[in-house]
Coordinates of C-alpha atoms in Angstrom, one line a residue:
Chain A
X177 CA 119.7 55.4 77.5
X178 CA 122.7 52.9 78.5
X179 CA 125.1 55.1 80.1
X180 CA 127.6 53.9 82.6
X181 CA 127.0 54.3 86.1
X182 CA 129.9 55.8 86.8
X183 CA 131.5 58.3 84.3
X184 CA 134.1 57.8 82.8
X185 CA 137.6 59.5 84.7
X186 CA 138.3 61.8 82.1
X187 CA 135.0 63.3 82.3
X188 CA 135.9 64.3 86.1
X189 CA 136.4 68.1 85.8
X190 CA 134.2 69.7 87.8
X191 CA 134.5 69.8 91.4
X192 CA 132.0 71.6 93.1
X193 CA 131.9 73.1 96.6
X194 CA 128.6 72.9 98.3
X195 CA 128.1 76.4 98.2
X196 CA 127.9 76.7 94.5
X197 CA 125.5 73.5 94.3
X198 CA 123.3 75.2 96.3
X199 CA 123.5 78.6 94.1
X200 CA 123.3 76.2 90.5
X201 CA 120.6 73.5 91.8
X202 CA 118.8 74.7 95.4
X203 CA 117.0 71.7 95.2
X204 CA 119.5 68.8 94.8
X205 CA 119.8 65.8 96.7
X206 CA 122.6 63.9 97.0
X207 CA 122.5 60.7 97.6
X208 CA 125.4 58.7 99.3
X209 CA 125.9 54.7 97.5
X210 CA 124.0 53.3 100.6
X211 CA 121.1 55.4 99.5
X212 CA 121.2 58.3 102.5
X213 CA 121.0 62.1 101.9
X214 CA 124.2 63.3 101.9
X215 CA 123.4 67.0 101.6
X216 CA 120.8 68.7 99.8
X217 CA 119.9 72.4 98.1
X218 CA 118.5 75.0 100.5
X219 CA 115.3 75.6 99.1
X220 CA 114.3 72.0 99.7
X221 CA 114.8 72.0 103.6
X222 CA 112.0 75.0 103.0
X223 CA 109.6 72.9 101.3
X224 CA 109.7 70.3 103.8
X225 CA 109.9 72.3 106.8
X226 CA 113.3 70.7 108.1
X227 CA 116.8 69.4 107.6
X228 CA 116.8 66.5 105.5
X229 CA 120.2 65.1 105.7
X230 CA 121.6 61.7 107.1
X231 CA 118.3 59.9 106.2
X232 CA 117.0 57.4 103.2
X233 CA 116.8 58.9 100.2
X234 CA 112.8 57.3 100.5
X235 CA 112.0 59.5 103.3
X236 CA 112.2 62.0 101.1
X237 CA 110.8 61.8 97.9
X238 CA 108.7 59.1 96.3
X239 CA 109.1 58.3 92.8
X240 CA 106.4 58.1 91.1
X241 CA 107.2 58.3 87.5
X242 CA 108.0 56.5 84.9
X243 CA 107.8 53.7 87.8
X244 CA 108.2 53.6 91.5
X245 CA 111.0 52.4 93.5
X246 CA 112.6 52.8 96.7
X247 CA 116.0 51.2 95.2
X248 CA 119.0 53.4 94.4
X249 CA 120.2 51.2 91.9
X250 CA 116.9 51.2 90.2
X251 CA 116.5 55.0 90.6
X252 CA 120.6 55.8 88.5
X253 CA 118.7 53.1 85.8
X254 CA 116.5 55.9 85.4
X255 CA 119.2 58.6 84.3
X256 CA 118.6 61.1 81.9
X257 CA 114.6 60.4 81.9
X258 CA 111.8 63.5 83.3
X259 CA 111.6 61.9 86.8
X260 CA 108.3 62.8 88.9
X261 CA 108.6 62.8 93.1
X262 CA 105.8 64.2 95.3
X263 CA 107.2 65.6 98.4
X264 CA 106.7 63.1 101.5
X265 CA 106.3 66.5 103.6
X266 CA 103.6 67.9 101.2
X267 CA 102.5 65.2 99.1
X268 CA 100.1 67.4 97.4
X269 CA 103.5 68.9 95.8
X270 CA 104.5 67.1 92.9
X271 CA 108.3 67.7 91.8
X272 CA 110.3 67.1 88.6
X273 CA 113.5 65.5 88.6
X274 CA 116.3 64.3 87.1
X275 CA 119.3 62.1 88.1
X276 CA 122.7 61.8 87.8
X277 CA 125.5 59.1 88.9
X278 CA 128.5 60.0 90.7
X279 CA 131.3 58.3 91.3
X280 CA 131.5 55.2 93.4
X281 CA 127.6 54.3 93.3
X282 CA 126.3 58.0 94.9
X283 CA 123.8 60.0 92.8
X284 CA 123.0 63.5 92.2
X285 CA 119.4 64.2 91.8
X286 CA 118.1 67.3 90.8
X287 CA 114.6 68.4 91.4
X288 CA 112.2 71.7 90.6
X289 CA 108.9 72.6 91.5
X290 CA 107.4 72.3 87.8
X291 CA 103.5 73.1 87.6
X292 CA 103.2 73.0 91.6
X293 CA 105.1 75.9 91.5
X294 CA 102.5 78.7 92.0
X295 CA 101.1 76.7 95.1
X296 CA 104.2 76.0 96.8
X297 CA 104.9 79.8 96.4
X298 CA 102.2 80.5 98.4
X299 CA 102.5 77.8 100.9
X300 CA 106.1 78.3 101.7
X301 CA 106.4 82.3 101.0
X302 CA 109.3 81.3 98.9
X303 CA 111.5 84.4 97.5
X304 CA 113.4 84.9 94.4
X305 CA 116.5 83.5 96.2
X306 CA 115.2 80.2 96.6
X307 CA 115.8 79.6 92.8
X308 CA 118.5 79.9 90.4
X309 CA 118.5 82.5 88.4
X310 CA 118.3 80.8 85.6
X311 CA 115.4 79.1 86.4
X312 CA 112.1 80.1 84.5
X313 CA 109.8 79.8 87.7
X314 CA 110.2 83.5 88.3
X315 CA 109.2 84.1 85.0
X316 CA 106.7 82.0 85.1
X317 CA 105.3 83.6 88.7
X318 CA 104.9 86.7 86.6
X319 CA 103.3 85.6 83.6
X320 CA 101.0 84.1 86.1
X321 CA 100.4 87.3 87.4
X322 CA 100.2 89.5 84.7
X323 CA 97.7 87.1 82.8
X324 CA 95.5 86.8 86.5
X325 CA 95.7 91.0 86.3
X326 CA 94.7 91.5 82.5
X327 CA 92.5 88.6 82.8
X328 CA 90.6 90.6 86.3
X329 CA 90.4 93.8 84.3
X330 CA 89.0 91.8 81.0
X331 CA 86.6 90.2 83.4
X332 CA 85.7 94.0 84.5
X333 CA 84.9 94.9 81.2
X334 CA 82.8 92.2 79.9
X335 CA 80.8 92.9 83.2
X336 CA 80.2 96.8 82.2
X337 CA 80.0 95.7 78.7
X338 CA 76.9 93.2 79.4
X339 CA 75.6 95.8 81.9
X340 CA 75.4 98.5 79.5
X341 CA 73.7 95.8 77.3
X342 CA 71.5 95.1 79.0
X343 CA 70.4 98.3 80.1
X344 CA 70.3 99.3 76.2
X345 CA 68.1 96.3 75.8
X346 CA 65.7 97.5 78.2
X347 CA 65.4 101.4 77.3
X348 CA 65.1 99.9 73.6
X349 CA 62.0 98.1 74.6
X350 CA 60.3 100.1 77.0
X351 CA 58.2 103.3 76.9
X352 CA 59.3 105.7 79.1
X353 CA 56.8 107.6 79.6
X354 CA 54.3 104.4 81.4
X355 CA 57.2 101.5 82.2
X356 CA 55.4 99.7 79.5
X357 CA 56.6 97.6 76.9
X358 CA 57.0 99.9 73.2
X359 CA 55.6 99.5 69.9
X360 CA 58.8 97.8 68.9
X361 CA 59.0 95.1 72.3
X362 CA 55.0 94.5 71.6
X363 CA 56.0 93.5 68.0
X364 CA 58.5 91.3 69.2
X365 CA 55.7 89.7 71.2
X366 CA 53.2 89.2 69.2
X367 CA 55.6 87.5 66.6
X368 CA 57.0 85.2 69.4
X369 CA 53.5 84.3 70.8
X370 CA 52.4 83.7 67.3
X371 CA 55.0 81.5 65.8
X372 CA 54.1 79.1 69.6
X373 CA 51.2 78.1 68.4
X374 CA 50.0 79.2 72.3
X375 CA 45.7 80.6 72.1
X376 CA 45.5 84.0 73.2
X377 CA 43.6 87.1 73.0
X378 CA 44.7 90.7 71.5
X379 CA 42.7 93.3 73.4
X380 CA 43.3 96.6 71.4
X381 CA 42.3 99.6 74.1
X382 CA 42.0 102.9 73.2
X383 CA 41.0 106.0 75.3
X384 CA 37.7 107.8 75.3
X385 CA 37.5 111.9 76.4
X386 CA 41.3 111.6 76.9
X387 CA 42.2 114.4 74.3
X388 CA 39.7 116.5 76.7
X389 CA 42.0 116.1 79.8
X390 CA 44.7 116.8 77.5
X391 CA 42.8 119.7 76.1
X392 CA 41.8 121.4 79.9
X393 CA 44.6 120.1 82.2
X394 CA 47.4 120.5 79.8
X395 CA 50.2 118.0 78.6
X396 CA 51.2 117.2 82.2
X397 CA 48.1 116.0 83.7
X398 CA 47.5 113.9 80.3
X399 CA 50.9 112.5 81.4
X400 CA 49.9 111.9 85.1
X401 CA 46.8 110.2 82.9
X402 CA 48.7 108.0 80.9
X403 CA 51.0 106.4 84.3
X404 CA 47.5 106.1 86.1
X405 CA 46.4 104.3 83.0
X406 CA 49.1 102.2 82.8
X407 CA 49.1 101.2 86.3
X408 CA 45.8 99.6 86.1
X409 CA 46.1 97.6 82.9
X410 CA 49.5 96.5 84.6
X411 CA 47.1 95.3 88.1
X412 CA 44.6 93.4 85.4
X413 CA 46.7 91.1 83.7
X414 CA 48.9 88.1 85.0
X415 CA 52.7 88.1 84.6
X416 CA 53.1 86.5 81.7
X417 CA 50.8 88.6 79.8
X418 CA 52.4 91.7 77.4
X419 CA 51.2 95.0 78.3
X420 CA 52.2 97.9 75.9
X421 CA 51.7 101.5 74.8
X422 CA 52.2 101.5 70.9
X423 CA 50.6 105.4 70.4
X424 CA 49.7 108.3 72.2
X425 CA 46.5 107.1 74.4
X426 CA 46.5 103.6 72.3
X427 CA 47.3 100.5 74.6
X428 CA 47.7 96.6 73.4
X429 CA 47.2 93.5 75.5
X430 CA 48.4 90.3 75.0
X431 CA 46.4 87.7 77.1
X432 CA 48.9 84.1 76.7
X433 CA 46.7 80.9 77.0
X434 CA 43.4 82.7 77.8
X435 CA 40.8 82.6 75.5
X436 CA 37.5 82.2 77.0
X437 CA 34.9 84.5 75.9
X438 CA 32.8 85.2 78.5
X439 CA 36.0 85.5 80.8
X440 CA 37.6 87.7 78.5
X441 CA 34.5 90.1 78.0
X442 CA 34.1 90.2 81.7
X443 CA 37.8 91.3 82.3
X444 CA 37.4 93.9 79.7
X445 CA 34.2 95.4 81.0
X446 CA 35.8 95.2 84.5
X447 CA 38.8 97.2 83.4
X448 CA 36.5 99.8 81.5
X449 CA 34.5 99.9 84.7
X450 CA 37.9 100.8 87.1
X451 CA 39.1 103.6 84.1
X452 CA 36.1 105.2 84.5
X453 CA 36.5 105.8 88.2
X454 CA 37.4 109.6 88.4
X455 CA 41.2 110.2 89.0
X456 CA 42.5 112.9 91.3
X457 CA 45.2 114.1 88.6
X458 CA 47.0 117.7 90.2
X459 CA 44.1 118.1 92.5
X460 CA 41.7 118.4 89.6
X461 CA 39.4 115.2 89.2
X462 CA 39.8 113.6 85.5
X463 CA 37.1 111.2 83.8
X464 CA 38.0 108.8 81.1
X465 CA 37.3 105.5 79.5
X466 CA 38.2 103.3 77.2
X467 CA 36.9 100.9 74.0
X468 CA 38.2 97.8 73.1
X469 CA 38.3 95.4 70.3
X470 CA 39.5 92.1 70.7
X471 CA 40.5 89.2 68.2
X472 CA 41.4 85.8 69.1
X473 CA 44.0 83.3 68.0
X474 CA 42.7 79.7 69.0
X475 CA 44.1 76.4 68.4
X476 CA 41.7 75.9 65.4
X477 CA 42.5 79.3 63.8
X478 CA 45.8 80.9 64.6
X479 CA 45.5 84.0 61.9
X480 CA 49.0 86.0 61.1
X481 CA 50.2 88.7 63.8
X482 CA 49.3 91.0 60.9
X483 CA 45.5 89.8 60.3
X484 CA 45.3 89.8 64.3
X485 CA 46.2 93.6 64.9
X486 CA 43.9 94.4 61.7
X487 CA 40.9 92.1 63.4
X488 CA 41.7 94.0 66.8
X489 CA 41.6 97.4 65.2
X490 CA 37.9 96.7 63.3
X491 CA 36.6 95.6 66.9
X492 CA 38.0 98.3 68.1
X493 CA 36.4 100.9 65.8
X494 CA 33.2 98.7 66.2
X495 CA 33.6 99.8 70.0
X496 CA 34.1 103.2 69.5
X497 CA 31.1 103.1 66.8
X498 CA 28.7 102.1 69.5
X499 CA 29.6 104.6 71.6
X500 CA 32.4 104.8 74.3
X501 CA 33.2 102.3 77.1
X502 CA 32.2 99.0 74.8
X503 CA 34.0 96.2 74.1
X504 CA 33.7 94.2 71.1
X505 CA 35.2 91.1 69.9
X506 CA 36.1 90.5 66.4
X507 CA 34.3 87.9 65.3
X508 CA 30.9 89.0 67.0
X509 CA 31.6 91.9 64.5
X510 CA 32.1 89.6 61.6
X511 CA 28.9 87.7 63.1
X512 CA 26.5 90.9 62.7
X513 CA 27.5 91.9 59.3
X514 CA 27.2 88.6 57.7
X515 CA 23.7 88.6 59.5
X516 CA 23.0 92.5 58.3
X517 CA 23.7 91.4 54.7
X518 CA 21.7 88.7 54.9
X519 CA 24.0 85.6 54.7
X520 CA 24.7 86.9 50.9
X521 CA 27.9 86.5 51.4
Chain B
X275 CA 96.7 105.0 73.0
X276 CA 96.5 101.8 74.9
X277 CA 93.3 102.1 77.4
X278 CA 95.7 101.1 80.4
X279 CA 97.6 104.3 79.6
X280 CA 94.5 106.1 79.7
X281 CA 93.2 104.9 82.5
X282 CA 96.5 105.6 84.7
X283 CA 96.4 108.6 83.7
X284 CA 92.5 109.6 85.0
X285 CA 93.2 107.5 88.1
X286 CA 96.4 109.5 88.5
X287 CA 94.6 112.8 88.3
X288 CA 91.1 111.9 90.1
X289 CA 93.0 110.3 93.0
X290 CA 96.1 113.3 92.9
X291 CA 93.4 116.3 92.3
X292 CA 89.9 114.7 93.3
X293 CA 87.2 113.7 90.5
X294 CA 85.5 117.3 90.6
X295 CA 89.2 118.2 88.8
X296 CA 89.2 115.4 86.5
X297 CA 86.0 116.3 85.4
X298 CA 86.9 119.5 84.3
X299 CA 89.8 118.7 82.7
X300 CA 87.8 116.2 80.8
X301 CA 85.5 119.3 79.9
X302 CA 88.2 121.4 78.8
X303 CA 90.3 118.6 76.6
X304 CA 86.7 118.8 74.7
X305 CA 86.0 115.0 75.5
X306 CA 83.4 113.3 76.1
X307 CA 83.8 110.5 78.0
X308 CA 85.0 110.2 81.8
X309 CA 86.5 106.8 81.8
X310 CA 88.5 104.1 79.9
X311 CA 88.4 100.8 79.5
X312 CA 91.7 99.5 80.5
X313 CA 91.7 96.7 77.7
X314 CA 90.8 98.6 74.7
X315 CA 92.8 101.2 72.5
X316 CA 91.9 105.1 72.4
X317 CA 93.2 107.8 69.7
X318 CA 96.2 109.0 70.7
X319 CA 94.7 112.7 70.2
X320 CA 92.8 111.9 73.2
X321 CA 95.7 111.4 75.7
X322 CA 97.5 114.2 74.0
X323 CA 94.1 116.5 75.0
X324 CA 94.2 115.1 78.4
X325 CA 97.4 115.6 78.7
X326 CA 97.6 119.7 77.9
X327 CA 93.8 120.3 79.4
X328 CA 95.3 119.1 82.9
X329 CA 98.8 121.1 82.6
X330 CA 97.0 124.3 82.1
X331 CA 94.1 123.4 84.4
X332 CA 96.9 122.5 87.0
X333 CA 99.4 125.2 85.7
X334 CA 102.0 122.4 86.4
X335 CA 104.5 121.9 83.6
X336 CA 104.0 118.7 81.3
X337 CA 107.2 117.0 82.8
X338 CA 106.4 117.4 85.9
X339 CA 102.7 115.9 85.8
X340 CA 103.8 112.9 84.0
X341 CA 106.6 112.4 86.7
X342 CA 104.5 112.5 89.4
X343 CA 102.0 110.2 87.3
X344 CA 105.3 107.8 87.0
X345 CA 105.6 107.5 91.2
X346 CA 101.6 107.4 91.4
X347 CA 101.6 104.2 89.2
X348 CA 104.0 102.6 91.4
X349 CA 103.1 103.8 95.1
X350 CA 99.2 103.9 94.4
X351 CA 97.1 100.9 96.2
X352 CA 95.0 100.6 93.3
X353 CA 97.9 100.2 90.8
X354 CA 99.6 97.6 93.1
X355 CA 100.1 95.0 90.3
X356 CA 101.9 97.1 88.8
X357 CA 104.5 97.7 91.5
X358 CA 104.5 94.1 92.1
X359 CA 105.4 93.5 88.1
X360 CA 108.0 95.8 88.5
X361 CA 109.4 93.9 91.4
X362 CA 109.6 90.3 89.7
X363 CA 112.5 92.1 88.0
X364 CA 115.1 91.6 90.6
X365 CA 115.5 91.0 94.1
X366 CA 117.7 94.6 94.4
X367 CA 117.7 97.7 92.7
X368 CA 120.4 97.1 91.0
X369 CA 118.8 93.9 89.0
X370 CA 115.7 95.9 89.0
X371 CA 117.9 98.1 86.8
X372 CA 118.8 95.3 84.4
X373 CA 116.0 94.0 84.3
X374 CA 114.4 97.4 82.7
X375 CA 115.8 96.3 79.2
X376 CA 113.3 93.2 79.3
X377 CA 110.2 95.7 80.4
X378 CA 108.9 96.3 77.2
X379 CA 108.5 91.9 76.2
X380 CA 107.6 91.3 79.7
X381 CA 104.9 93.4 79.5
X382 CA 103.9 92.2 75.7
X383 CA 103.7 88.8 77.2
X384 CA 100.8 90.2 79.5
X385 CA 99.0 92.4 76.8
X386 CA 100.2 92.0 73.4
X387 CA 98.8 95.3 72.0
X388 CA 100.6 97.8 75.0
X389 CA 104.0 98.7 73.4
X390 CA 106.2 100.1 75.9
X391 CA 109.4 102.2 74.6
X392 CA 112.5 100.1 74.5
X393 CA 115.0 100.9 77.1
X394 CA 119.0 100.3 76.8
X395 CA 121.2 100.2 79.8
X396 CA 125.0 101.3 79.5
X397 CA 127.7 101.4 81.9
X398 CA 129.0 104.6 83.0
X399 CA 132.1 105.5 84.5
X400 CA 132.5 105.6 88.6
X401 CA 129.4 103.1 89.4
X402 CA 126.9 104.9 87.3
X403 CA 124.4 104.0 84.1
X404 CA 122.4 106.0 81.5
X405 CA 119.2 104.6 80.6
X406 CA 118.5 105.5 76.8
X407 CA 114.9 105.4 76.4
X408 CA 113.4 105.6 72.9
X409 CA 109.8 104.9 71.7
X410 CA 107.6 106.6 70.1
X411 CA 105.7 108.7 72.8
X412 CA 108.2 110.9 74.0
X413 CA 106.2 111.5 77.1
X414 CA 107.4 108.1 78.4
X415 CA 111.0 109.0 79.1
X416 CA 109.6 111.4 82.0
X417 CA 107.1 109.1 83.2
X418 CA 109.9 106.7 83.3
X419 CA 112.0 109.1 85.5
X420 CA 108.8 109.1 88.1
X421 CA 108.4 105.4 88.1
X422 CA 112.6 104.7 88.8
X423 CA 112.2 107.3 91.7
X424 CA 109.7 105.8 93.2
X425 CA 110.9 102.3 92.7
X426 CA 114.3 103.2 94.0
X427 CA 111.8 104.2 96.9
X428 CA 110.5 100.6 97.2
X429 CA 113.7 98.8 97.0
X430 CA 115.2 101.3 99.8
X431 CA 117.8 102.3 97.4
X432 CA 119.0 105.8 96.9
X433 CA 119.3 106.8 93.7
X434 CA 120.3 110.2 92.2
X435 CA 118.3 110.6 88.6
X436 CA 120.3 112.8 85.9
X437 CA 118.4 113.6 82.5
X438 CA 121.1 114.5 79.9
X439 CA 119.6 114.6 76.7
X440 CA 115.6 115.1 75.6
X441 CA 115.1 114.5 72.2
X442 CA 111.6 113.7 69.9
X443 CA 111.3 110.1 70.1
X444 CA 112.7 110.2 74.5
X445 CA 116.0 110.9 76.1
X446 CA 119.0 109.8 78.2
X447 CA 119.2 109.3 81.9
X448 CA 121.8 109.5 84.2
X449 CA 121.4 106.6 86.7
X450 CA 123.4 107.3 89.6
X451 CA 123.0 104.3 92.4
X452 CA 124.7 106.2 95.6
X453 CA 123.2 103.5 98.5
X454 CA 121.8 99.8 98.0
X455 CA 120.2 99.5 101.4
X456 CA 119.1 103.7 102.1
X457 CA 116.2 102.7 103.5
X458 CA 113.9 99.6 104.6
X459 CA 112.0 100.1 101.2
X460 CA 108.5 98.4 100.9
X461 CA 108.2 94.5 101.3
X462 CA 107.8 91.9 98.3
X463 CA 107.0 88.4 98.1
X464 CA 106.7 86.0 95.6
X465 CA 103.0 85.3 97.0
X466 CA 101.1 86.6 94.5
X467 CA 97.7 88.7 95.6
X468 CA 95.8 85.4 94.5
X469 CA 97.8 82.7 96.2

């Protein structure tokens, strides 16, 4: 851009009284040949908190952009080119300018607030009067606003939304009757745990003489049954370890990264042993127990989720077989009967 | 129906008549649900069920109701955003007015999906205007009516309202602006809720 510092005489035709300057540009400076603020818009006085007239035209604004200088003559070079100035009462507010010469060496510079805008707002409490009309800040102040509103009540529902999920998530996968996990979350389970590669143990548990309690205390004290049940399986096993209730008095255990025998067998008689304590059930005392088969998946042989629950459910009728209150593990099973047939097999 | 209509309208009737109210007339409009999501869109058969369950269950006619839900979006704490929208419009009533032709793409530039009916300001003789509103929810033109009392209210202005024609798709109001500065009005600045 090479225009001439001063324009031309027949371009002259507007002369301006202050008061409209102000109304067109409330943030102009103008700047006096020697470089001293002649006058300047009102909202600027705002920003910086005081008059700013009768001093260098540097004690106002630093130019930052495209280069700095604290020349005049350098700064009217620069006509016609997106100026950048921070405030030197605010720095942190940068401003966008552009300048203009006017006659005789003086220059009219004409600043906004650009992206600072929603800042100095706040800052300064500035109103709609302390811009032009035409200028887009208000607009932009609303769209700002709007966007802050939608983008609270967005927020708001995304938060319900995830709540309601998961909520949903847990109903889907919990029984309601006992807290525990469901047939369906159990699944999930055993297909994770297998697909590790972890050991662990399936204890299948099923009740003995429940359908008697059911039978003489009615539906509600089988209920009552059930809960007390599922409380104690709940106080035998660690965190990590997947307690369900996949049928009516049918109960699974998964037992992560435990797979010692004798530890195993103990736990399971222990738990037998506490379910066969009499429970006070609507002031009536109830007697149950429980059998339960167990299979294992080691590191050496990790069978399919499938085979497991079918290797549980043999131990478990094994159990049953014997008489109630037994536990049995699979491959003892598997053990006996090769013996019983005589290692024909 | 866009949610945030809705959703004025049970806040609007909860706050006005108490939730016991709302319920029923969520009972009687044969709905299910008690609340909607301010973002998402709703048959308009539902707001139209809402709509005559709580004029019989209030025995207040239609107009009226949605009036009074027009003041209740602006003068309502909760809805304060919305007053404060209103205000970015101009600093008096007067540019408030003019502004009201912009309403409907100022508020598509803060949800795209709410269409708002489109308002035309004419000059009338002896310092009046009528406000042609046209959309296609007729109901709007009265909740419109509401909403310029009540921002007349807010600026301080006073303001005589004049409906001179209903027809399907709105109506034509008489805009009468009698004094700029009636009243103090309620405050506005610039300084957004967040800032």
């Amino acid at each position: 851009m090479n225009l001439p510092l001063d324009p031309r005489p027949r371009d002259r035709v507007l002369g301006l009284p202050g008061a409209s300057l102000d109304r067109l540009m409330p943030m102009h400076v103008w700047i006096s040949a020697t470089g001293d603020v002649v006058r300047t818009g009102p909202t600027l006085p705002r920003l910086a908190g005081g008059p700013l007239t009768l001093r260098p035209w540097t004690e106002v604004v630093t130019l930052r952009r495209p280069r700095p200088t604290m020349r005049l003559e350098e700064l009217l070079r620069m006509q016609g080119v997106a100026l950048k100035f921070t405030l030197n009462a605010a720095p942190e507010i940068a401003l966008k300018g552009l300048v203009v010469p006017l006659p005789g060496g003086a220059a009219l510079l004409n600043l906004s607030l650009g992206i600072s805008l929603i800042e100095a707002v706040g800052r300064f409490d500035l109103t709609l009067s302390d811009f032009a009309p035409t200028d887009l800040a208000v607009e932009l102040l609303y769209l700002n606003e709007a966007k802050t509103a939608v983008a609270g009540e967005l927020r708001r529902l995304a938060l319900r939304l995830n709540g309601a999920r998961v909520t949903a998530e847990v109903e889907a996968a919990t029984d309601t009757l006992t807290g525990l996990a469901n047939r369906r979350a159990f699944d999930e389970a055993l297909m994770r745990l297998s697909a590790s590669g972890l050991p662990f143990a399936l204890l299948q548990l099923d009740l003995d003489l429940f359908k008697a309690v059911n039978d003489s205390h009615g539906h509600a004290a089988g209920d009552a049954v059930l809960r007390a049940v599922a409380a104690v399986l709940r106080g035998h096993c660690r965190g990590r370890d997947v307690v369900a209730r996949v049928g009516g008095d049918e109960f699974v255990i998964l037992m992560v990264d435990f797979t010692d025998r004798a530890k195993l067998s103990d736990n399971a008689a222990r738990l037998i042993a506490r379910l066969e304590q009499p429970m006070q059930v609507q002031e009536t005392e109830c007697r149950i127990s429980a059998s339960i088969g167990i299979a294992l998946a080691t590191r050496q042989r990790h069978p399919s989720p499938e085979v497991l629950l079918q290797e549980a459910d043999i131990a478990l009728y094994e159990s049953k077989r014997r008489g109630r209150g037994r536990v049995t593990f699979y491959d003892d099973w598997l053990e006996r009967r090769r013996s019983a047939n005589g290692d024909t097999g | 129906m866009h949610g945030l209509i809705n959703r004025a309208i049970h806040f609007f009737l909860a706050d006005t008549y108490g939730r016991q109210v709302w319920g029923e007339i969520v009972r009687d409009a044969g709905l299910e649900r008690h609340a909607f999501e301010s973002m998402l869109s709703y048959d308009d058969k539902t707001t139209d069920a809402l709509l005559i369950a709580a004029s019989a269950r209030l025995c207040l006619p239609r107009a009226m109701l949605l009036e009074d839900l027009g003041t209740y979006l602006v003068s309502h704490r909760a809805l304060e955003p919305v007053r404060r929208l209103l205000r970015f419009g101009g600093e008096t009533f007067l540019e408030f007015l003019f502004s009201l032709e912009d309403l409907p793409d100022r508020a598509r530039l803060a949800v795209p999906d709410l269409d708002l009916p489109e308002l035309r300001l004419a000059e009338d003789v002896s310092d009046g205007f009528k406000l042609d509103c046209r959309g296609g929810w007729p109901e709007a033109f009265y909740i419109l009516q509401g909403l310029l009392r009540a921002m007349a209210d807010d600026y301080g202005a006073l303001v005589l309202l004049d409906p001179l024609e209903e027809r399907p798709d709105g109506g034509l109001l008489g805009v009468r602006l009698l004094d700029t500065s009636f009243s103090a009005g309620r405050s506005f600045s610039l300084k957004g809720p967040m800032a």
